[in-house]
Short mmCIF file of C-alpha atoms in Angstrom, two decimals:
data_model
loop_
_atom_site.label_atom_id
_atom_site.label_comp_id
_atom_site.label_asym_id
_atom_site.label_seq_id
_atom_site.Cartn_x
_atom_site.Cartn_y
_atom_site.Cartn_z
CA UNK A 412 -16.89 2.53 3.27
CA UNK A 413 -19.79 0.87 5.26
CA UNK A 414 -23.51 0.77 4.60
CA UNK A 415 -25.37 3.43 6.41
CA UNK A 416 -27.49 0.68 8.05
CA UNK A 417 -25.81 -1.72 10.20
CA UNK A 418 -26.81 -5.49 9.33
CA UNK A 419 -26.01 -7.72 12.19
CA UNK A 420 -26.04 -11.37 10.85
CA UNK A 421 -27.62 -14.38 12.63
CA UNK A 422 -26.66 -17.46 10.76
CA UNK A 423 -28.78 -20.36 10.31
CA UNK A 424 -27.86 -23.90 9.20
CA UNK A 425 -27.90 -24.98 5.56
CA UNK A 426 -28.91 -28.23 4.79
CA UNK A 427 -28.34 -29.89 1.36
CA UNK A 428 -30.96 -30.25 -1.45
CA UNK A 429 -33.13 -27.62 -3.15
CA UNK A 430 -33.72 -24.77 -0.79
CA UNK A 431 -34.58 -21.04 -1.14
CA UNK A 432 -31.54 -19.09 -2.69
CA UNK A 433 -29.96 -22.15 -4.40
CA UNK A 434 -28.85 -20.10 -7.24
CA UNK A 435 -27.33 -17.47 -5.07
CA UNK A 436 -25.46 -20.18 -3.16
CA UNK A 437 -24.29 -21.46 -6.39
CA UNK A 438 -22.97 -18.23 -7.47
CA UNK A 439 -21.37 -17.55 -4.01
CA UNK A 440 -19.55 -20.94 -4.23
CA UNK A 441 -18.55 -20.06 -7.87
CA UNK A 442 -16.91 -16.69 -6.53
CA UNK A 443 -15.26 -18.40 -3.72
CA UNK A 444 -13.55 -21.11 -6.02
CA UNK A 445 -12.32 -18.15 -8.11
CA UNK A 446 -10.79 -16.77 -5.02
CA UNK A 447 -9.20 -19.94 -4.11
CA UNK A 448 -7.56 -20.26 -7.62
CA UNK A 449 -6.54 -16.66 -7.57
CA UNK A 450 -4.92 -16.95 -4.13
CA UNK A 451 -3.24 -20.33 -5.02
CA UNK A 452 -1.74 -18.52 -8.23
CA UNK A 453 -0.65 -15.43 -6.32
CA UNK A 454 1.03 -17.61 -3.47
CA UNK A 455 2.91 -19.81 -6.00
CA UNK A 456 4.20 -16.71 -7.82
CA UNK A 457 5.38 -14.98 -4.46
CA UNK A 458 7.16 -18.27 -3.41
CA UNK A 459 8.79 -18.44 -6.73
CA UNK A 460 9.86 -14.66 -6.36
CA UNK A 461 11.19 -15.19 -3.16
CA UNK A 462 13.20 -18.17 -4.26
CA UNK A 463 14.77 -16.46 -7.40
CA UNK A 464 15.41 -13.24 -5.49
CA UNK A 465 17.16 -15.10 -2.62
CA UNK A 466 19.11 -17.68 -4.52
CA UNK A 467 18.99 -16.72 -8.17
CA UNK A 468 20.95 -19.30 -10.27
CA UNK A 469 22.90 -20.57 -7.17
CA UNK A 470 22.24 -23.93 -5.40
CA UNK A 471 20.68 -23.40 -1.90
CA UNK A 472 23.11 -24.59 0.72
CA UNK A 473 22.69 -25.01 4.71
CA UNK A 474 18.90 -26.39 4.79
CA UNK A 475 18.30 -30.00 5.82
CA UNK A 476 14.92 -29.83 3.71
CA UNK A 477 15.10 -29.34 0.20
CA UNK A 478 13.33 -26.17 -1.34
CA UNK A 479 11.36 -28.42 -3.72
CA UNK A 480 9.50 -29.78 -0.55
CA UNK A 481 9.36 -26.40 1.30
CA UNK A 482 7.66 -24.36 -1.45
CA UNK A 483 4.43 -26.69 -1.94
CA UNK A 484 4.23 -27.22 1.86
CA UNK A 485 4.48 -23.34 2.66
CA UNK A 486 1.78 -22.83 0.02
CA UNK A 487 -0.59 -25.31 1.28
CA UNK A 488 -0.02 -24.28 4.98
CA UNK A 489 -0.65 -20.68 3.60
CA UNK A 490 -3.99 -21.58 2.15
CA UNK A 491 -5.05 -23.43 5.37
CA UNK A 492 -3.99 -20.42 7.20
CA UNK A 493 -6.37 -18.41 4.99
CA UNK A 494 -9.27 -20.71 5.62
CA UNK A 495 -8.62 -20.76 9.25
CA UNK A 496 -8.88 -17.00 9.45
CA UNK A 497 -12.33 -17.42 7.58
CA UNK A 498 -11.14 -15.50 4.62
CA UNK A 499 -13.53 -17.33 2.42
CA UNK A 500 -16.57 -16.63 4.77
CA UNK A 501 -19.28 -15.20 2.87
CA UNK A 502 -20.22 -12.56 5.55
CA UNK A 503 -16.90 -10.72 4.60
CA UNK A 504 -16.70 -11.36 0.95
CA UNK A 505 -17.41 -8.49 -1.60
CA UNK A 506 -18.01 -5.60 0.85
CA UNK A 507 -16.22 -3.78 3.68
CA UNK A 508 -12.49 -3.66 5.01
CA UNK A 509 -12.83 -7.20 6.96
CA UNK A 510 -11.89 -9.24 4.14
CA UNK A 511 -8.45 -7.33 3.67
CA UNK A 512 -7.90 -7.37 7.46
CA UNK A 513 -8.34 -11.13 7.66
CA UNK A 514 -6.09 -11.78 4.57
CA UNK A 515 -3.29 -9.66 6.22
CA UNK A 516 -3.91 -11.20 9.69
CA UNK A 517 -3.57 -14.80 8.26
CA UNK A 518 -0.37 -14.07 6.48
CA UNK A 519 1.30 -12.15 9.24
CA UNK A 520 0.33 -14.78 12.03
CA UNK A 521 1.55 -17.53 9.66
CA UNK A 522 4.90 -15.75 9.12
CA UNK A 523 5.34 -15.26 12.99
CA UNK A 524 4.39 -18.73 13.57
CA UNK A 525 7.00 -20.14 11.01
CA UNK A 526 9.66 -17.83 12.29
CA UNK A 527 9.14 -19.06 15.82
CA UNK A 528 8.92 -22.64 14.92
CA UNK A 529 12.05 -22.27 12.70
CA UNK A 530 13.97 -20.82 15.66
CA UNK A 531 12.95 -23.51 18.10
CA UNK A 532 13.40 -26.39 15.69
CA UNK A 533 16.59 -24.77 14.16
CA UNK A 534 15.53 -25.54 10.70
CA UNK A 535 17.89 -24.07 8.27
CA UNK A 536 15.38 -22.41 5.74
CA UNK A 537 16.47 -18.99 4.47
CA UNK A 538 14.96 -16.02 6.39
CA UNK A 539 15.31 -13.94 3.36
CA UNK A 540 13.27 -16.39 1.28
CA UNK A 541 10.51 -16.28 3.86
CA UNK A 542 10.71 -12.75 4.18
CA UNK A 543 10.39 -11.87 0.57
CA UNK A 544 7.85 -14.54 0.01
CA UNK A 545 5.56 -13.36 2.77
CA UNK A 546 5.91 -9.57 1.64
CA UNK A 547 5.12 -10.50 -2.02
CA UNK A 548 2.37 -12.96 -1.14
CA UNK A 549 0.56 -10.50 1.31
CA UNK A 550 0.45 -7.63 -1.22
CA UNK A 551 -0.40 -9.94 -4.12
CA UNK A 552 -3.19 -11.48 -2.17
CA UNK A 553 -4.77 -8.14 -1.29
CA UNK A 554 -4.28 -6.97 -4.87
CA UNK A 555 -6.06 -10.02 -6.28
CA UNK A 556 -8.94 -9.70 -3.75
CA UNK A 557 -9.30 -6.01 -4.71
CA UNK A 558 -9.44 -7.04 -8.45
CA UNK A 559 -11.90 -9.88 -7.76
CA UNK A 560 -13.93 -7.48 -5.84
CA UNK A 561 -14.14 -4.72 -8.32
CA UNK A 562 -15.33 -7.18 -10.82
CA UNK A 563 -18.01 -8.28 -8.74
CA UNK A 564 -19.05 -4.81 -7.86
CA UNK A 565 -19.32 -4.08 -11.60
CA UNK A 566 -21.52 -7.18 -12.19
CA UNK A 567 -23.76 -6.19 -9.25
CA UNK A 568 -24.19 -2.63 -10.66
CA UNK A 569 -25.41 -4.29 -13.88
CA UNK A 570 -27.71 -6.55 -12.02
CA UNK A 571 -25.89 -9.56 -12.22
CA UNK A 572 -23.18 -11.02 -9.87
CA UNK A 573 -23.56 -12.76 -6.64
CA UNK A 574 -25.82 -10.96 -4.60
CA UNK A 575 -28.22 -12.00 -1.58
CA UNK A 576 -31.89 -11.90 -2.45
CA UNK A 577 -33.64 -10.21 0.59
CA UNK A 578 -37.08 -10.26 2.14
CA UNK A 579 -37.46 -6.93 4.14
CA UNK A 580 -39.64 -7.45 7.25
CA UNK A 581 -40.95 -4.31 9.27
CA UNK A 582 -43.31 -1.39 9.43
CA UNK A 583 -43.76 0.46 6.24
CA UNK A 584 -41.82 3.42 6.75
CA UNK A 585 -38.68 1.57 7.94
CA UNK A 586 -39.05 -0.95 5.25
CA UNK A 587 -38.93 1.84 2.68
CA UNK A 588 -35.97 3.40 4.42
CA UNK A 589 -34.00 0.05 4.35
CA UNK A 590 -34.75 -0.52 0.85
CA UNK A 591 -33.58 2.87 0.03
CA UNK A 592 -30.38 2.24 1.96
CA UNK A 593 -29.46 -0.95 0.41
CA UNK A 594 -30.23 0.23 -3.17
CA UNK A 595 -28.13 3.33 -2.61
CA UNK A 596 -25.12 0.86 -2.62
CA UNK A 597 -25.90 -2.02 -4.90
CA UNK A 598 -22.29 -3.23 -4.87
CA UNK A 599 -22.90 -4.41 -1.25
CA UNK A 600 -24.89 -7.32 -2.56
CA UNK A 601 -28.43 -7.01 -1.16
CA UNK A 602 -31.07 -7.31 -3.54
CA UNK A 603 -34.54 -6.53 -2.25
CA UNK A 604 -37.18 -8.85 -3.64
CA UNK A 605 -40.08 -8.66 -1.32
CA UNK A 606 -41.46 -7.27 1.75
CA UNK A 607 -43.61 -8.51 4.83
CA UNK A 608 -45.48 -5.96 6.83
CA UNK A 609 -47.95 -6.17 9.86
CA UNK A 610 -51.29 -7.76 9.46
CA UNK A 611 -53.10 -4.28 10.08
CA UNK A 612 -51.41 -2.83 6.94
CA UNK A 613 -52.34 -5.66 4.36
CA UNK A 614 -55.09 -5.07 1.93
CA UNK A 615 -57.17 -7.44 0.17
CA UNK A 616 -55.70 -6.70 -3.15
CA UNK A 617 -51.81 -7.22 -3.77
CA UNK A 618 -49.78 -4.43 -2.52
CA UNK A 619 -46.46 -2.65 -3.32
CA UNK A 620 -44.15 -0.48 -1.57
CA UNK A 621 -42.69 1.58 -4.31
CA UNK A 622 -41.70 -1.11 -6.75
CA UNK A 623 -41.19 -3.93 -3.91
CA UNK A 624 -44.06 -6.31 -3.73
CA UNK A 625 -45.63 -7.21 -0.38
CA UNK A 626 -45.55 -10.90 -0.18
CA UNK A 627 -47.00 -11.54 3.32
CA UNK A 628 -47.56 -10.55 6.91
CA UNK A 629 -45.39 -11.08 10.11
CA UNK A 630 -47.38 -14.48 10.45
CA UNK A 631 -45.85 -16.18 7.49
CA UNK A 632 -42.31 -14.90 7.07
CA UNK A 633 -40.54 -18.17 6.39
CA UNK A 634 -43.29 -19.13 3.91
CA UNK A 635 -42.93 -15.85 2.04
CA UNK A 636 -38.92 -16.25 1.89
CA UNK A 637 -39.61 -19.73 0.35
CA UNK A 638 -42.24 -18.26 -2.15
CA UNK A 639 -40.05 -15.59 -3.54
CA UNK A 640 -36.63 -17.55 -3.42
CA UNK A 641 -35.13 -15.09 -0.85
CA UNK A 642 -31.91 -16.36 0.89
CA UNK A 643 -31.83 -13.50 3.61
CA UNK A 644 -34.67 -12.22 5.94
CA UNK A 645 -33.66 -8.50 6.85
CA UNK A 646 -35.83 -7.45 9.90
CA UNK A 647 -35.93 -3.69 10.57
CA UNK A 648 -37.96 -1.75 13.11
CA UNK A 649 -41.47 -2.51 14.15
CA UNK A 650 -43.71 -2.37 17.07
CA UNK A 651 -45.07 -5.84 16.53
CA UNK A 652 -41.80 -7.52 16.26
CA UNK A 653 -40.96 -8.06 19.84
CA UNK A 654 -37.74 -9.81 21.05
CA UNK A 655 -39.89 -13.06 21.65
CA UNK A 656 -41.17 -13.16 18.13
CA UNK A 657 -37.82 -12.13 16.59
CA UNK A 658 -36.27 -15.08 18.50
CA UNK A 659 -39.02 -17.37 17.21
CA UNK A 660 -38.40 -16.28 13.70
CA UNK A 661 -34.91 -17.24 14.17
CA UNK A 662 -36.01 -20.79 15.20
CA UNK A 663 -38.51 -21.04 12.31
CA UNK A 664 -35.60 -20.25 9.89
CA UNK A 665 -33.27 -22.96 11.19
CA UNK A 666 -32.73 -25.49 8.54
CA UNK A 667 -34.27 -23.59 5.78
CA UNK A 668 -31.10 -22.10 4.33
CA UNK A 669 -32.32 -18.55 4.92
CA UNK A 670 -30.08 -16.17 6.94
CA UNK A 671 -31.51 -13.71 9.36
CA UNK A 672 -30.14 -10.14 9.67
CA UNK A 673 -31.29 -7.43 11.97
CA UNK A 674 -30.98 -3.88 10.90
CA UNK A 675 -31.13 -1.90 14.02
CA UNK A 676 -32.62 1.89 13.88
CA UNK A 677 -28.95 3.19 14.72
CA UNK A 678 -27.56 4.45 11.36
CA UNK A 679 -24.39 5.98 9.88
CA UNK A 680 -22.22 4.72 12.72
CA UNK A 681 -19.07 2.62 11.72
CA UNK A 682 -17.87 -0.58 13.08
CA UNK A 683 -14.98 0.49 15.29
CA UNK A 684 -17.42 2.87 17.55
CA UNK A 685 -19.99 -0.24 17.82
CA UNK A 686 -19.44 -2.87 20.55
CA UNK A 687 -21.92 -5.61 21.38
CA UNK A 688 -22.21 -6.72 25.03
CA UNK A 689 -24.51 -9.24 26.23
CA UNK A 690 -26.41 -7.91 29.32
CA UNK A 691 -29.25 -10.11 30.91
CA UNK A 692 -29.85 -11.98 27.58
CA UNK A 693 -29.89 -8.91 25.33
CA UNK A 694 -27.26 -8.07 22.94
CA UNK A 695 -26.96 -4.43 23.83
CA UNK A 696 -25.00 -2.11 21.33
CA UNK A 697 -22.63 0.25 22.84
CA UNK A 698 -21.86 3.27 20.72
CA UNK A 699 -18.66 5.33 21.55
CA UNK A 700 -18.75 9.01 21.07
CA UNK A 701 -17.11 10.54 18.06
CA UNK A 702 -13.43 11.45 18.64
CA UNK A 703 -12.64 15.08 17.55
CA UNK A 704 -9.50 15.52 19.46
CA UNK A 705 -6.73 13.73 21.07
CA UNK A 706 -3.44 11.73 20.06
CA UNK A 707 -5.01 10.26 16.61
CA UNK A 708 -5.77 13.73 15.70
CA UNK A 709 -2.26 14.79 16.32
CA UNK A 710 -1.15 12.00 14.14
CA UNK A 711 -3.46 12.80 11.45
CA UNK A 712 -2.24 16.48 11.38
CA UNK A 713 1.54 15.42 11.29
CA UNK A 714 0.66 12.88 8.36
CA UNK A 715 -1.41 15.65 6.49
CA UNK A 716 1.66 18.04 6.67
CA UNK A 717 4.14 15.72 5.84
CA UNK A 718 2.54 14.22 2.79
CA UNK A 719 1.52 17.76 1.58
CA UNK A 720 4.97 18.98 1.78
CA UNK A 721 6.52 15.93 -0.20
CA UNK A 722 3.79 16.23 -2.67
CA UNK A 723 4.43 20.06 -3.34
CA UNK A 724 8.07 19.28 -3.86
CA UNK A 725 7.78 16.45 -6.13
CA UNK A 726 4.67 18.04 -8.15
CA UNK A 727 6.45 21.54 -8.44
CA UNK A 728 7.42 20.93 -12.14
CA UNK A 729 3.73 20.11 -12.94
CA UNK A 730 2.45 23.06 -11.13
CA UNK A 731 4.77 25.20 -12.96
CA UNK A 732 3.43 23.81 -16.40
CA UNK A 733 -0.09 24.20 -15.28
CA UNK A 734 0.46 27.79 -14.17
CA UNK A 735 2.09 28.60 -17.62
CA UNK A 736 -0.87 26.95 -19.49
CA UNK A 737 -3.46 28.88 -17.52
CA UNK A 738 -1.63 32.04 -18.52
CA UNK A 739 -1.50 31.47 -22.05
CA UNK A 740 -5.13 30.20 -22.16
CA UNK A 741 -6.97 33.33 -20.73
CA UNK A 742 -6.13 36.59 -19.00
CA UNK A 743 -6.33 36.80 -15.35
CA UNK A 744 -4.34 35.48 -12.40
CA UNK A 745 -3.00 31.84 -12.24
CA UNK A 746 -4.47 31.10 -8.77
CA UNK A 747 -7.97 31.87 -7.70
CA UNK A 748 -8.27 32.26 -3.78
CA UNK A 749 -11.79 31.93 -2.42
CA UNK A 750 -13.00 32.40 1.18
CA UNK A 751 -14.33 29.21 2.60
CA UNK A 752 -15.24 27.99 6.12
CA UNK A 753 -13.08 25.47 8.11
CA UNK A 754 -13.00 23.80 11.26
CA UNK A 755 -14.94 25.62 14.14
CA UNK A 756 -16.40 27.98 11.54
CA UNK A 757 -13.26 29.99 10.93
CA UNK A 758 -12.80 31.34 7.65
CA UNK A 759 -9.72 30.94 5.41
CA UNK A 760 -8.66 31.41 1.77
CA UNK A 761 -8.50 28.21 -0.29
CA UNK A 762 -6.21 28.14 -3.12
CA UNK A 763 -7.26 26.66 -6.57
CA UNK A 764 -5.84 26.98 -10.02
CA UNK A 765 -8.28 29.48 -11.81
CA UNK A 766 -10.74 27.56 -14.11
CA UNK A 767 -13.14 30.46 -14.88
CA UNK A 768 -13.12 33.79 -16.53
CA UNK A 769 -12.18 36.72 -14.19
CA UNK A 770 -15.86 38.00 -13.71
CA UNK A 771 -17.30 34.60 -12.98
CA UNK A 772 -18.62 35.80 -9.67
CA UNK A 773 -20.52 38.75 -11.50
CA UNK A 774 -21.98 36.25 -13.98
CA UNK A 775 -23.42 33.97 -11.47
CA UNK A 776 -26.83 35.93 -10.81
CA UNK A 777 -27.53 35.51 -14.43
CA UNK A 778 -26.90 31.50 -14.36
CA UNK A 779 -28.63 30.95 -11.04
CA UNK A 780 -32.03 29.60 -12.84
CA UNK A 781 -29.97 27.04 -14.61
CA UNK A 782 -28.54 25.41 -11.52
CA UNK A 783 -28.45 21.45 -11.91
CA UNK A 784 -28.30 20.33 -8.40
CA UNK A 785 -30.28 20.78 -5.39
CA UNK A 786 -29.57 22.24 -1.95
CA UNK A 787 -27.19 25.15 -1.33
CA UNK A 788 -24.48 24.44 -4.00
CA UNK A 789 -24.47 25.82 -7.68
CA UNK A 790 -23.39 23.19 -10.24
CA UNK A 791 -23.82 23.21 -13.92
CA UNK A 792 -22.41 20.73 -16.37
CA UNK A 793 -21.75 23.20 -19.15
CA UNK A 794 -20.86 26.35 -17.31
CA UNK A 795 -20.02 29.03 -19.80
CA UNK A 796 -17.62 30.73 -17.33
CA UNK A 797 -15.36 27.79 -17.43
CA UNK A 798 -12.40 28.33 -19.63
CA UNK A 799 -10.68 25.77 -22.17
CA UNK A 800 -7.91 24.94 -19.87
CA UNK A 801 -10.27 25.11 -16.81
CA UNK A 802 -12.33 22.09 -18.30
CA UNK A 803 -9.30 20.07 -18.64
CA UNK A 804 -8.02 20.99 -15.15
CA UNK A 805 -11.49 20.06 -13.52
CA UNK A 806 -11.94 16.96 -15.36
CA UNK A 807 -8.67 15.44 -13.85
CA UNK A 808 -9.09 17.40 -10.44
CA UNK A 809 -5.76 19.26 -11.20
CA UNK A 810 -7.11 22.72 -10.18
CA UNK A 811 -7.25 21.40 -6.60
CA UNK A 812 -3.63 20.74 -6.22
CA UNK A 813 -2.60 24.28 -4.68
CA UNK A 814 -4.78 23.27 -1.67
CA UNK A 815 -1.69 21.15 -0.73
CA UNK A 816 -0.46 24.68 0.54
CA UNK A 817 -3.78 24.94 2.80
CA UNK A 818 -2.83 21.44 4.16
CA UNK A 819 0.59 22.53 4.75
CA UNK A 820 -0.67 25.61 6.62
CA UNK A 821 -2.96 23.56 8.66
CA UNK A 822 -6.13 24.82 7.37
CA UNK A 823 -7.27 21.78 5.68
CA UNK A 824 -6.76 18.10 5.72
CA UNK A 825 -6.03 15.75 2.82
CA UNK A 826 -9.34 14.02 3.79
CA UNK A 827 -12.41 15.51 5.30
CA UNK A 828 -15.73 17.12 4.30
CA UNK A 829 -16.02 19.65 1.21
CA UNK A 830 -14.96 22.96 2.28
CA UNK A 831 -18.14 25.24 2.35
CA UNK A 832 -18.75 28.78 1.30
CA UNK A 833 -19.70 31.13 3.99
CA UNK A 834 -23.03 31.72 2.10
CA UNK A 835 -23.70 27.86 2.48
CA UNK A 836 -22.80 27.89 6.15
CA UNK A 837 -25.20 30.83 6.81
CA UNK A 838 -28.13 28.46 5.99
CA UNK A 839 -26.92 25.44 7.83
CA UNK A 840 -29.31 23.76 10.36
CA UNK A 841 -28.10 22.18 13.61
CA UNK A 842 -27.27 18.71 11.83
CA UNK A 843 -25.40 20.18 8.76
CA UNK A 844 -23.25 22.29 11.02
CA UNK A 845 -21.61 19.33 12.56
CA UNK A 846 -19.37 19.20 9.26
CA UNK A 847 -17.46 21.94 10.79
CA UNK A 848 -16.36 19.83 13.64
CA UNK A 849 -13.30 18.79 11.61
CA UNK A 850 -11.10 20.41 9.05
CA UNK A 851 -12.28 20.21 5.44
CA UNK A 852 -10.65 18.02 3.13
CA UNK A 853 -9.01 18.03 -0.50
CA UNK A 854 -10.90 14.71 -1.07
CA UNK A 855 -13.42 12.77 0.85
CA UNK A 856 -16.16 10.43 0.67
CA UNK A 857 -18.02 12.85 -1.60
CA UNK A 858 -15.39 12.77 -4.00
CA UNK A 859 -14.92 8.90 -4.31
CA UNK A 860 -18.70 8.58 -4.34
CA UNK A 861 -19.74 10.57 -7.42
CA UNK A 862 -18.75 14.45 -6.80
CA UNK A 863 -21.06 16.85 -8.59
CA UNK A 864 -23.29 13.74 -9.52
CA UNK A 865 -24.29 13.34 -5.79
CA UNK A 866 -27.49 15.13 -4.51
CA UNK A 867 -27.24 17.63 -1.86
CA UNK A 868 -28.58 15.41 0.69
CA UNK A 869 -26.30 12.41 -0.31
CA UNK A 870 -23.25 14.89 -0.02
CA UNK A 871 -24.09 15.95 3.30
CA UNK A 872 -24.88 12.30 4.50
CA UNK A 873 -21.45 11.34 3.45
CA UNK A 874 -19.74 14.22 5.06
CA UNK A 875 -21.54 13.57 8.35
CA UNK A 876 -20.69 9.98 8.07
CA UNK A 877 -16.92 10.90 7.69
CA UNK A 878 -17.18 13.47 10.53
CA UNK A 879 -18.68 10.64 13.12
CA UNK A 880 -16.49 7.78 12.04
CA UNK A 881 -13.18 9.18 10.73
CA UNK A 882 -10.04 7.02 11.20
CA UNK A 883 -6.57 6.83 9.68
CA UNK A 884 -7.14 3.70 8.07
CA UNK A 885 -10.38 5.10 6.54
CA UNK A 886 -8.18 8.24 5.29
CA UNK A 887 -5.84 5.89 3.63
CA UNK A 888 -8.69 3.98 1.92
CA UNK A 889 -10.18 7.18 0.62
CA UNK A 890 -6.90 8.46 -0.68
CA UNK A 891 -6.44 5.35 -2.60
CA UNK A 892 -10.02 5.37 -4.08
CA UNK A 893 -9.43 8.99 -4.85
CA UNK A 894 -7.11 8.24 -7.81
CA UNK A 895 -9.60 5.93 -9.22
CA UNK A 896 -12.43 8.49 -8.97
CA UNK A 897 -9.92 11.03 -10.68
CA UNK A 898 -9.18 8.69 -13.43
CA UNK A 899 -12.86 7.81 -14.03
CA UNK A 900 -13.61 11.60 -14.02
CA UNK A 901 -17.20 10.85 -13.03
CA UNK A 902 -19.01 13.88 -11.72
CA UNK A 903 -15.99 16.13 -12.57
CA UNK A 904 -17.50 19.26 -14.01
#
C-alpha cells in the first residue's frame, strides 16, 4: 500500500562529519547491515539446498569447476547483483513494493545471465543445481526482507526504529494535511519534527501547528533543518514557494546531508498511474485514468471465480462443521442473506453465516444510540444481538466464507470495497458513490487496515483509493495481508 501523498525525492550529497540526521543515518546503516547479513545467510542456505537436492550424497561429475569454488562465487555474484539493482537503497527500504520487485529482478536477471553465459562458454555446472538454488534463494530473500520490514514497522509504531526526521514546509493548511497523512501511516518512516511557514504567518511568540513546532519561515529553511536535526525537508503547496525558490532551496541543501522531497497536491494516486515527463524544464506529472474495464478486468474475474471454486471445494468440510455448530448454538437458519449494493448500483443478496439472533434487525432501533462508529455504519463492540458462536466466527472472519459463493456467481470479487447496504448508498454523495464503479470484495484495504476500528472517513478513503488504483499485484498483496489481519483479529467485532 502507498501513502496518500506522493513523495518525490530529490537526493542531496552526504559529506562525512557531524551533520543533521547523523543518528538517523547511523540507524539506517545498521538496518542495511542487518539486511546484508540476512541476505548472505539466505543465499548460503539456498545454495546448500540446491547442492543437496541435486546431488545428495553423490559426487558431482561432468563439471570442470569444482562446486567448492562455484558456491562462494555464486553467492558473491548474487550479492553484487542485489547491490547493482539498488536493493540496499534507503529510498526503497522499509515501505512500498519496490524493494521486493528489485530483489526479484536482481535474482531473475542474474539467473538469466548465468544461463546464457553457461550456454555460450559450455560450462558444465548443473542446471538443476542452479534452478533449485535460484528458486529457493529468491523466495528466501523475499521472506527475509518481509520479516525485517515487519520488525522495523513494529519499532516505528513504538516510536523507535529507523525513521526520517522531517521538516515540513508550506502553507498552514497544507502543512497540517501533510502531517496528518504522514502520521496516519507511521510505519512509512517519516517522523515530523517541525514546520516552516510563510513570513506573513509568523507571530512574535513561538507557534505550534497542532503539536508540531513552527521553527522558522521560508527564509531560513536550511538553518531550521539544522537546528532541529532534520534529515529531510518535505515541501508541500504554497503560493510563495515558486519554482525558482524551490530550485534555490535544493542548491542550499546540497552538501548538508539533508534530503529534499516534494509533496504535490495530487493525492491518492498510485505509482503505476503516474508518469513524470520533463517538458520545457518542468517535471510534469502525467496521471492515467483509472481502468474499470478491459483485459485486466477479465483476468481479475477469471482469477476470482477460479479461486472461489477451489476454495469452496477445499473448505466444504469446515463449512459443514460451522453450519452444524450454528444450528446447535441458537435457533434460526444457518445462513443469513442480506441485500447489499454491488457494481453499478445493482442489488444482490450477500451470503454470511448467521452470527446474530433471528430478530436482530428489529432490535437495531433500540441500540442506535449506542453506535460506536461515525458515518453511515452501525458498529458496536459488545453487541447483545451477537450469539456465542457468532462472536467466535466474527473474531476469525469465518462468517464471511459463504461469500465465496457470491464471488463464484460474479456478484462480488475476492478483493474490493466493502459491500454497502442500500440505506447507506441512498445517502452517498458524488465522491463516495465511486465505490460502486467496481465489484465489492470479501476483503480489501479496509480489512487489512483495521476493519471496524477504522473511522467512516478512513474506510471510505481506502475504498476510493482501491477503486482508483486497483491492480492484480495489489489484489495478491491484500489477500496475503488478509491472513495476518485475520490472525491478529484487530477490529473484528
